[in-house]
Amino acid sequence: MAVVPPAPGAGAGAMYELPLLAGHTTSSAEAMNESGDVVGFSLDANGDGFLVRWGADGSLTPLQAVGGGAGGHAVKIADDGTVAGFTDTPDGVRHAARWNAAGVLTRLEEPPGYVQGEAQDINNGRVAVGQLSTDTATIPVRWGPDGRATALRLPPQARGGTATAINERGEIAGYVSLPGEKTRAVRWDIAGRVHDLGSLGGSDSQPSAINERGTVAGLATDAGGTWKAVLAPLGKKAKALPSQDPGARSVSVNNADVVVANVKDRSLRWSGTGTGIGTTELQVLRGTGSTFVRGINDAGTSVGTSGEFAVTWDAQGRVSGLPVPAGVDTADPIAIDATGRVAGNVGSSRTWPVQWRAVVWR
């Protein structure tokens, strides 16, 4: 069932533009925490991006870069405003990094022999996870609140890997490289033990999230090389979610084990347990041909796009358009928090390149 796209200014809530650094022309939101803080880029007229944090009150804080320049990426922001990601040195080498709420940079530890690294996630205890690399190998790593690195245990025969997500208990999801496979999904428990999450018979499995139950969600290929959305509850192997076409991507899970993902040009929602998992297709706005879901909060509300429109979906998959001002005709929401606040980017196709602006809806 389709519904009509929202008129400018229609729909629930209101959209607010986030400020730019002086002299800059465009911006991009990359992540949001449960406090309503957003992290992303402010870009100058040359297209150089400078990392910034926007407070829930609309304040703007630049994040330090090595040598005071541009470069780097912020992937996650904890509820106290601590940011994790990586920064680039002037010679182009990537280093795992953390920024405090004042924007001060801390390079996360790289033990001797490692030349670069990336933080992929951080929890509210300021424990970050990611990877460290030598010239020939990459290993999964955990950085404590003090920034010290600990290599995560590998299964037998594994040659390396990456930690991609961490929950508040300190359980970690990631993947390792095994003989005959490119990647195999694993979970590390709080004691540091590694648990193989299995495969669908293909050569790749890549977790994207771990929730507070220890459930891991992500993607895996089957024996034919087709990507499927998968779920691995605590203590169980990953299994493909039902009723999906080939070509799954972008999987998210909330703390009730409700999963959303994109399959070709459709967006699906799964809820329930065991053989009782039900599948719901998320509605499209009338006049649009495809949807793309970006995430889901613990209330069961999902956020994403239908065509060029920013939308949310309720627990029954019903769609609502997010309001935009006149002149905006393309939008890309990226995250929704527990209160229903949405962060994202909007722009106009009448300018090329599109002059994107970071925004919040609340």
mmCIF file with all atom_site columns, N, CA and C in Angstrom, residues 287-332:
data_model
loop_
_atom_site.group_PDB
_atom_site.id
_atom_site.type_symbol
_atom_site.label_atom_id
_atom_site.label_alt_id
_atom_site.label_comp_id
_atom_site.label_asym_id
_atom_site.label_entity_id
_atom_site.label_seq_id
_atom_site.pdbx_PDB_ins_code
_atom_site.Cartn_x
_atom_site.Cartn_y
_atom_site.Cartn_z
_atom_site.occupancy
_atom_site.B_iso_or_equiv
_atom_site.pdbx_formal_charge
_atom_site.auth_seq_id
_atom_site.auth_comp_id
_atom_site.auth_asym_id
_atom_site.auth_atom_id
_atom_site.pdbx_PDB_model_num
ATOM 1   N N  . GLY A 1 287 ? 4.233  7.058  -5.503 1.00 0.00 ? 287 GLY A N  1
ATOM 2   C CA . GLY A 1 287 ? 5.006  7.787  -6.496 1.00 0.00 ? 287 GLY A CA 1
ATOM 3   C C  . GLY A 1 287 ? 6.497  7.506  -6.415 1.00 0.00 ? 287 GLY A C  1
ATOM 4   N N  . THR A 1 288 ? 6.916  6.719  -5.422 1.00 0.00 ? 288 THR A N  1
ATOM 5   C CA . THR A 1 288 ? 8.320  6.326  -5.324 1.00 0.00 ? 288 THR A CA 1
ATOM 6   C C  . THR A 1 288 ? 8.424  4.828  -5.574 1.00 0.00 ? 288 THR A C  1
ATOM 7   N N  . GLY A 1 289 ? 9.592  4.394  -6.053 1.00 0.00 ? 289 GLY A N  1
ATOM 8   C CA . GLY A 1 289 ? 9.711  3.007  -6.457 1.00 0.00 ? 289 GLY A CA 1
ATOM 9   C C  . GLY A 1 289 ? 10.554 2.137  -5.559 1.00 0.00 ? 289 GLY A C  1
ATOM 10  N N  . SER A 1 290 ? 11.260 2.722  -4.575 1.00 0.00 ? 290 SER A N  1
ATOM 11  C CA . SER A 1 290 ? 12.139 1.914  -3.745 1.00 0.00 ? 290 SER A CA 1
ATOM 12  C C  . SER A 1 290 ? 12.278 2.548  -2.376 1.00 0.00 ? 290 SER A C  1
ATOM 13  N N  . THR A 1 291 ? 12.709 1.731  -1.419 1.00 0.00 ? 291 THR A N  1
ATOM 14  C CA . THR A 1 291 ? 12.954 2.208  -0.071 1.00 0.00 ? 291 THR A CA 1
ATOM 15  C C  . THR A 1 291 ? 14.353 1.793  0.357  1.00 0.00 ? 291 THR A C  1
ATOM 16  N N  . PHE A 1 292 ? 14.895 2.485  1.363  1.00 0.00 ? 292 PHE A N  1
ATOM 17  C CA . PHE A 1 292 ? 16.183 2.114  1.956  1.00 0.00 ? 292 PHE A CA 1
ATOM 18  C C  . PHE A 1 292 ? 16.130 2.432  3.437  1.00 0.00 ? 292 PHE A C  1
ATOM 19  N N  . VAL A 1 293 ? 16.170 1.403  4.282  1.00 0.00 ? 293 VAL A N  1
ATOM 20  C CA . VAL A 1 293 ? 16.094 1.607  5.725  1.00 0.00 ? 293 VAL A CA 1
ATOM 21  C C  . VAL A 1 293 ? 17.500 1.737  6.289  1.00 0.00 ? 293 VAL A C  1
ATOM 22  N N  . ARG A 1 294 ? 17.671 2.695  7.214  1.00 0.00 ? 294 ARG A N  1
ATOM 23  C CA . ARG A 1 294 ? 18.992 3.000  7.780  1.00 0.00 ? 294 ARG A CA 1
ATOM 24  C C  . ARG A 1 294 ? 19.176 2.484  9.196  1.00 0.00 ? 294 ARG A C  1
ATOM 25  N N  . GLY A 1 295 ? 18.102 2.355  9.954  1.00 0.00 ? 295 GLY A N  1
ATOM 26  C CA . GLY A 1 295 ? 18.260 1.948  11.338 1.00 0.00 ? 295 GLY A CA 1
ATOM 27  C C  . GLY A 1 295 ? 16.926 1.830  12.032 1.00 0.00 ? 295 GLY A C  1
ATOM 28  N N  . ILE A 1 296 ? 16.960 1.333  13.277 1.00 0.00 ? 296 ILE A N  1
ATOM 29  C CA . ILE A 1 296 ? 15.754 1.117  14.067 1.00 0.00 ? 296 ILE A CA 1
ATOM 30  C C  . ILE A 1 296 ? 16.074 1.402  15.527 1.00 0.00 ? 296 ILE A C  1
ATOM 31  N N  . ASN A 1 297 ? 15.123 2.028  16.242 1.00 0.00 ? 297 ASN A N  1
ATOM 32  C CA . ASN A 1 297 ? 15.341 2.286  17.667 1.00 0.00 ? 297 ASN A CA 1
ATOM 33  C C  . ASN A 1 297 ? 14.620 1.242  18.509 1.00 0.00 ? 297 ASN A C  1
ATOM 34  N N  . ASP A 1 298 ? 14.762 1.332  19.837 1.00 0.00 ? 298 ASP A N  1
ATOM 35  C CA . ASP A 1 298 ? 14.185 0.311  20.705 1.00 0.00 ? 298 ASP A CA 1
ATOM 36  C C  . ASP A 1 298 ? 12.667 0.395  20.793 1.00 0.00 ? 298 ASP A C  1
ATOM 37  N N  . ALA A 1 299 ? 12.079 1.508  20.360 1.00 0.00 ? 299 ALA A N  1
ATOM 38  C CA . ALA A 1 299 ? 10.628 1.610  20.297 1.00 0.00 ? 299 ALA A CA 1
ATOM 39  C C  . ALA A 1 299 ? 10.074 0.911  19.059 1.00 0.00 ? 299 ALA A C  1
ATOM 40  N N  . GLY A 1 300 ? 10.976 0.472  18.157 1.00 0.00 ? 300 GLY A N  1
ATOM 41  C CA . GLY A 1 300 ? 10.548 -0.224 16.946 1.00 0.00 ? 300 GLY A CA 1
ATOM 42  C C  . GLY A 1 300 ? 10.317 0.681  15.761 1.00 0.00 ? 300 GLY A C  1
ATOM 43  N N  . THR A 1 301 ? 10.659 1.963  15.882 1.00 0.00 ? 301 THR A N  1
ATOM 44  C CA . THR A 1 301 ? 10.525 2.899  14.772 1.00 0.00 ? 301 THR A CA 1
ATOM 45  C C  . THR A 1 301 ? 11.783 2.862  13.909 1.00 0.00 ? 301 THR A C  1
ATOM 46  N N  . SER A 1 302 ? 11.596 2.713  12.607 1.00 0.00 ? 302 SER A N  1
ATOM 47  C CA . SER A 1 302 ? 12.711 2.664  11.661 1.00 0.00 ? 302 SER A CA 1
ATOM 48  C C  . SER A 1 302 ? 12.806 3.973  10.902 1.00 0.00 ? 302 SER A C  1
ATOM 49  N N  . VAL A 1 303 ? 13.979 4.255  10.355 1.00 0.00 ? 303 VAL A N  1
ATOM 50  C CA . VAL A 1 303 ? 14.184 5.478  9.592  1.00 0.00 ? 303 VAL A CA 1
ATOM 51  C C  . VAL A 1 303 ? 14.918 5.150  8.309  1.00 0.00 ? 303 VAL A C  1
ATOM 52  N N  . GLY A 1 304 ? 14.642 5.926  7.255  1.00 0.00 ? 304 GLY A N  1
ATOM 53  C CA . GLY A 1 304 ? 15.310 5.710  5.977  1.00 0.00 ? 304 GLY A CA 1
ATOM 54  C C  . GLY A 1 304 ? 14.721 6.592  4.908  1.00 0.00 ? 304 GLY A C  1
ATOM 55  N N  . THR A 1 305 ? 14.710 6.096  3.684  1.00 0.00 ? 305 THR A N  1
ATOM 56  C CA . THR A 1 305 ? 14.195 6.871  2.557  1.00 0.00 ? 305 THR A CA 1
ATOM 57  C C  . THR A 1 305 ? 13.217 6.045  1.747  1.00 0.00 ? 305 THR A C  1
ATOM 58  N N  . SER A 1 306 ? 12.286 6.743  1.133  1.00 0.00 ? 306 SER A N  1
ATOM 59  C CA . SER A 1 306 ? 11.414 6.183  0.101  1.00 0.00 ? 306 SER A CA 1
ATOM 60  C C  . SER A 1 306 ? 11.574 7.087  -1.096 1.00 0.00 ? 306 SER A C  1
ATOM 61  N N  . GLY A 1 307 ? 12.248 6.572  -2.141 1.00 0.00 ? 307 GLY A N  1
ATOM 62  C CA . GLY A 1 307 ? 12.669 7.451  -3.220 1.00 0.00 ? 307 GLY A CA 1
ATOM 63  C C  . GLY A 1 307 ? 13.650 8.480  -2.683 1.00 0.00 ? 307 GLY A C  1
ATOM 64  N N  . GLU A 1 308 ? 13.376 9.761  -2.924 1.00 0.00 ? 308 GLU A N  1
ATOM 65  C CA . GLU A 1 308 ? 14.238 10.834 -2.423 1.00 0.00 ? 308 GLU A CA 1
ATOM 66  C C  . GLU A 1 308 ? 13.732 11.430 -1.112 1.00 0.00 ? 308 GLU A C  1
ATOM 67  N N  . PHE A 1 309 ? 12.668 10.850 -0.549 1.00 0.00 ? 309 PHE A N  1
ATOM 68  C CA . PHE A 1 309 ? 12.048 11.408 0.644  1.00 0.00 ? 309 PHE A CA 1
ATOM 69  C C  . PHE A 1 309 ? 12.571 10.745 1.915  1.00 0.00 ? 309 PHE A C  1
ATOM 70  N N  . ALA A 1 310 ? 12.779 11.552 2.973  1.00 0.00 ? 310 ALA A N  1
ATOM 71  C CA . ALA A 1 310 ? 13.120 11.021 4.289  1.00 0.00 ? 310 ALA A CA 1
ATOM 72  C C  . ALA A 1 310 ? 11.848 10.559 4.979  1.00 0.00 ? 310 ALA A C  1
ATOM 73  N N  . VAL A 1 311 ? 11.900 9.332  5.556  1.00 0.00 ? 311 VAL A N  1
ATOM 74  C CA . VAL A 1 311 ? 10.696 8.762  6.151  1.00 0.00 ? 311 VAL A CA 1
ATOM 75  C C  . VAL A 1 311 ? 11.029 8.014  7.429  1.00 0.00 ? 311 VAL A C  1
ATOM 76  N N  . THR A 1 312 ? 9.980  7.742  8.207  1.00 0.00 ? 312 THR A N  1
ATOM 77  C CA . THR A 1 312 ? 10.047 6.774  9.300  1.00 0.00 ? 312 THR A CA 1
ATOM 78  C C  . THR A 1 312 ? 8.963  5.729  9.073  1.00 0.00 ? 312 THR A C  1
ATOM 79  N N  . TRP A 1 313 ? 9.172  4.559  9.695  1.00 0.00 ? 313 TRP A N  1
ATOM 80  C CA . TRP A 1 313 ? 8.177  3.489  9.662  1.00 0.00 ? 313 TRP A CA 1
ATOM 81  C C  . TRP A 1 313 ? 7.866  3.048  11.079 1.00 0.00 ? 313 TRP A C  1
ATOM 82  N N  . ASP A 1 314 ? 6.586  2.813  11.382 1.00 0.00 ? 314 ASP A N  1
ATOM 83  C CA . ASP A 1 314 ? 6.226  2.320  12.701 1.00 0.00 ? 314 ASP A CA 1
ATOM 84  C C  . ASP A 1 314 ? 6.392  0.798  12.762 1.00 0.00 ? 314 ASP A C  1
ATOM 85  N N  . ALA A 1 315 ? 5.995  0.203  13.894 1.00 0.00 ? 315 ALA A N  1
ATOM 86  C CA . ALA A 1 315 ? 6.217  -1.231 14.095 1.00 0.00 ? 315 ALA A CA 1
ATOM 87  C C  . ALA A 1 315 ? 5.400  -2.100 13.140 1.00 0.00 ? 315 ALA A C  1
ATOM 88  N N  . GLN A 1 316 ? 4.393  -1.543 12.504 1.00 0.00 ? 316 GLN A N  1
ATOM 89  C CA . GLN A 1 316 ? 3.612  -2.278 11.509 1.00 0.00 ? 316 GLN A CA 1
ATOM 90  C C  . GLN A 1 316 ? 4.108  -2.025 10.081 1.00 0.00 ? 316 GLN A C  1
ATOM 91  N N  . GLY A 1 317 ? 5.196  -1.245 9.954  1.00 0.00 ? 317 GLY A N  1
ATOM 92  C CA . GLY A 1 317 ? 5.749  -0.961 8.642  1.00 0.00 ? 317 GLY A CA 1
ATOM 93  C C  . GLY A 1 317 ? 5.077  0.186  7.910  1.00 0.00 ? 317 GLY A C  1
ATOM 94  N N  . ARG A 1 318 ? 4.197  0.938  8.611  1.00 0.00 ? 318 ARG A N  1
ATOM 95  C CA . ARG A 1 318 ? 3.517  2.077  7.977  1.00 0.00 ? 318 ARG A CA 1
ATOM 96  C C  . ARG A 1 318 ? 4.449  3.268  7.906  1.00 0.00 ? 318 ARG A C  1
ATOM 97  N N  . VAL A 1 319 ? 4.409  3.958  6.785  1.00 0.00 ? 319 VAL A N  1
ATOM 98  C CA . VAL A 1 319 ? 5.384  5.003  6.484  1.00 0.00 ? 319 VAL A CA 1
ATOM 99  C C  . VAL A 1 319 ? 4.835  6.392  6.789  1.00 0.00 ? 319 VAL A C  1
ATOM 100 N N  . SER A 1 320 ? 5.719  7.283  7.255  1.00 0.00 ? 320 SER A N  1
ATOM 101 C CA . SER A 1 320 ? 5.389  8.704  7.453  1.00 0.00 ? 320 SER A CA 1
ATOM 102 C C  . SER A 1 320 ? 6.549  9.526  6.925  1.00 0.00 ? 320 SER A C  1
ATOM 103 N N  . GLY A 1 321 ? 6.241  10.580 6.170  1.00 0.00 ? 321 GLY A N  1
ATOM 104 C CA . GLY A 1 321 ? 7.283  11.450 5.646  1.00 0.00 ? 321 GLY A CA 1
ATOM 105 C C  . GLY A 1 321 ? 7.789  12.433 6.684  1.00 0.00 ? 321 GLY A C  1
ATOM 106 N N  . LEU A 1 322 ? 9.102  12.679 6.672  1.00 0.00 ? 322 LEU A N  1
ATOM 107 C CA . LEU A 1 322 ? 9.680  13.715 7.525  1.00 0.00 ? 322 LEU A CA 1
ATOM 108 C C  . LEU A 1 322 ? 9.631  15.054 6.800  1.00 0.00 ? 322 LEU A C  1
ATOM 109 N N  . PRO A 1 323 ? 9.319  16.137 7.503  1.00 0.00 ? 323 PRO A N  1
ATOM 110 C CA . PRO A 1 323 ? 9.140  17.425 6.834  1.00 0.00 ? 323 PRO A CA 1
ATOM 111 C C  . PRO A 1 323 ? 10.457 18.024 6.365  1.00 0.00 ? 323 PRO A C  1
ATOM 112 N N  . VAL A 1 324 ? 10.407 18.713 5.221  1.00 0.00 ? 324 VAL A N  1
ATOM 113 C CA . VAL A 1 324 ? 11.557 19.466 4.707  1.00 0.00 ? 324 VAL A CA 1
ATOM 114 C C  . VAL A 1 324 ? 11.059 20.816 4.210  1.00 0.00 ? 324 VAL A C  1
ATOM 115 N N  . PRO A 1 325 ? 11.907 21.835 4.227  1.00 0.00 ? 325 PRO A N  1
ATOM 116 C CA . PRO A 1 325 ? 11.478 23.160 3.754  1.00 0.00 ? 325 PRO A CA 1
ATOM 117 C C  . PRO A 1 325 ? 11.420 23.215 2.240  1.00 0.00 ? 325 PRO A C  1
ATOM 118 N N  . ALA A 1 326 ? 10.786 24.235 1.723  1.00 0.00 ? 326 ALA A N  1
ATOM 119 C CA . ALA A 1 326 ? 10.733 24.448 0.281  1.00 0.00 ? 326 ALA A CA 1
ATOM 120 C C  . ALA A 1 326 ? 12.142 24.552 -0.275 1.00 0.00 ? 326 ALA A C  1
ATOM 121 N N  . GLY A 1 327 ? 12.362 23.967 -1.452 1.00 0.00 ? 327 GLY A N  1
ATOM 122 C CA . GLY A 1 327 ? 13.667 24.000 -2.092 1.00 0.00 ? 327 GLY A CA 1
ATOM 123 C C  . GLY A 1 327 ? 14.496 22.766 -1.850 1.00 0.00 ? 327 GLY A C  1
ATOM 124 N N  . VAL A 1 328 ? 14.116 21.970 -0.838 1.00 0.00 ? 328 VAL A N  1
ATOM 125 C CA . VAL A 1 328 ? 14.814 20.711 -0.561 1.00 0.00 ? 328 VAL A CA 1
ATOM 126 C C  . VAL A 1 328 ? 14.051 19.585 -1.238 1.00 0.00 ? 328 VAL A C  1
ATOM 127 N N  . ASP A 1 329 ? 14.723 18.797 -2.066 1.00 0.00 ? 329 ASP A N  1
ATOM 128 C CA . ASP A 1 329 ? 14.034 17.699 -2.736 1.00 0.00 ? 329 ASP A CA 1
ATOM 129 C C  . ASP A 1 329 ? 14.774 16.371 -2.655 1.00 0.00 ? 329 ASP A C  1
ATOM 130 N N  . THR A 1 330 ? 15.802 16.302 -1.820 1.00 0.00 ? 330 THR A N  1
ATOM 131 C CA . THR A 1 330 ? 16.478 15.028 -1.607 1.00 0.00 ? 330 THR A CA 1
ATOM 132 C C  . THR A 1 330 ? 16.963 14.974 -0.162 1.00 0.00 ? 330 THR A C  1
ATOM 133 N N  . ALA A 1 331 ? 16.854 13.807 0.443  1.00 0.00 ? 331 ALA A N  1
ATOM 134 C CA . ALA A 1 331 ? 17.186 13.685 1.861  1.00 0.00 ? 331 ALA A CA 1
ATOM 135 C C  . ALA A 1 331 ? 17.783 12.315 2.132  1.00 0.00 ? 331 ALA A C  1
ATOM 136 N N  . ASP A 1 332 ? 18.606 12.248 3.169  1.00 0.00 ? 332 ASP A N  1
ATOM 137 C CA . ASP A 1 332 ? 19.274 11.006 3.532  1.00 0.00 ? 332 ASP A CA 1
ATOM 138 C C  . ASP A 1 332 ? 19.394 10.923 5.050  1.00 0.00 ? 332 ASP A C  1
#
